[in-house]
Amino acid sequence: MKPVGKYIIISEVSEEISTESGILLSAEDTNKLRYKKAVVIKPGTDVVVINEHQEIYYDSRAGYKMVIHGNQYTVISESDVVVVL
């Protein structure tokens, strides 16, 4: 599988997020966060800065879910990435 142009195929990472006092946020609360964490499966042909297997944070409102070879992935645009770890 090879994304074309500035598209990136990612796999979302589920995170346990807690407050400063140690209270874990529910899945519903974490879905309200603006940015989500993911691992890059494959960057597009025109993506230069982001590489395979890097962790990123991206805009949670961006992208489309797809099933490829029986696995669910999300396809986002390079401009939706806000942080590369």
Coordinates of C-alpha atoms in Angstrom, one line a residue:
M1 CA 0.0 0.0 0.0
K2 CA 1.3 3.4 -1.0
P3 CA -0.5 6.7 -0.3
V4 CA -0.2 9.3 -3.0
G5 CA 0.8 12.9 -2.6
K6 CA 0.6 14.5 0.8
Y7 CA -1.6 11.8 2.4
I8 CA -0.4 9.7 5.3
I9 CA -1.8 6.4 6.5
I10 CA -1.8 6.2 10.3
S11 CA -2.9 3.8 13.0
E12 CA -4.5 5.5 16.1
V13 CA -2.9 4.9 19.5
S14 CA -5.2 4.7 22.5
E15 CA -3.9 6.7 25.4
E16 CA -4.7 6.6 29.1
I17 CA -4.8 10.3 30.1
S18 CA -5.0 11.4 33.7
T19 CA -5.4 14.7 35.4
E20 CA -2.7 16.2 37.6
S21 CA -4.4 14.6 40.6
G22 CA -4.3 11.2 39.0
I23 CA -7.9 10.8 37.9
L24 CA -8.1 8.8 34.6
L25 CA -10.2 10.4 31.9
S26 CA -13.0 8.3 30.4
A27 CA -12.9 7.3 26.7
E28 CA -15.7 9.9 26.1
D29 CA -13.6 12.7 27.7
T30 CA -10.5 11.7 25.7
N31 CA -12.6 11.8 22.5
K32 CA -13.3 15.5 23.2
L33 CA -9.6 16.4 23.0
R34 CA -8.5 18.4 20.0
Y35 CA -5.5 16.2 19.1
K36 CA -5.0 12.5 19.0
K37 CA -1.9 10.3 19.0
A38 CA -1.0 7.9 16.1
V39 CA 1.8 5.9 14.5
V40 CA 2.6 6.5 10.9
I41 CA 2.1 3.4 8.8
K42 CA 3.1 4.9 5.5
P43 CA 3.7 8.5 4.4
G44 CA 2.6 9.6 0.9
T45 CA 4.9 10.1 -2.1
D46 CA 5.3 13.9 -1.5
V47 CA 5.7 13.8 2.3
V48 CA 9.3 14.7 3.2
V49 CA 9.4 15.4 7.0
I50 CA 7.4 12.5 8.4
N51 CA 8.7 8.9 8.2
E52 CA 7.3 5.4 8.8
H53 CA 6.8 4.3 12.4
Q54 CA 7.1 7.8 13.9
E55 CA 4.6 8.9 16.5
I56 CA 2.5 12.0 15.7
Y57 CA -0.3 14.1 17.1
Y58 CA -2.9 15.1 14.6
D59 CA -6.2 17.1 14.5
S60 CA -8.9 14.7 15.7
R61 CA -11.4 16.1 13.3
A62 CA -9.3 15.2 10.3
G63 CA -9.1 12.1 8.2
Y64 CA -11.1 9.2 7.0
K65 CA -11.2 5.6 8.3
M66 CA -10.5 2.8 5.8
V67 CA -10.2 -0.9 6.0
I68 CA -7.1 -2.1 4.1
H69 CA -6.2 -5.8 4.1
G70 CA -8.6 -6.4 7.0
N71 CA -7.0 -3.7 9.2
Q72 CA -8.6 -0.3 10.1
Y73 CA -6.5 2.7 9.3
T74 CA -7.0 6.4 9.2
V75 CA -5.9 8.5 6.2
I76 CA -5.0 12.1 6.9
S77 CA -3.3 15.0 5.1
E78 CA 0.2 16.1 6.0
S79 CA -1.2 19.5 7.0
D80 CA -3.3 17.8 9.8
V81 CA -0.1 16.8 11.7
V82 CA 0.7 19.2 14.5
V83 CA 3.6 17.4 16.3
V84 CA 6.1 14.7 15.3
L85 CA 7.7 12.8 18.2

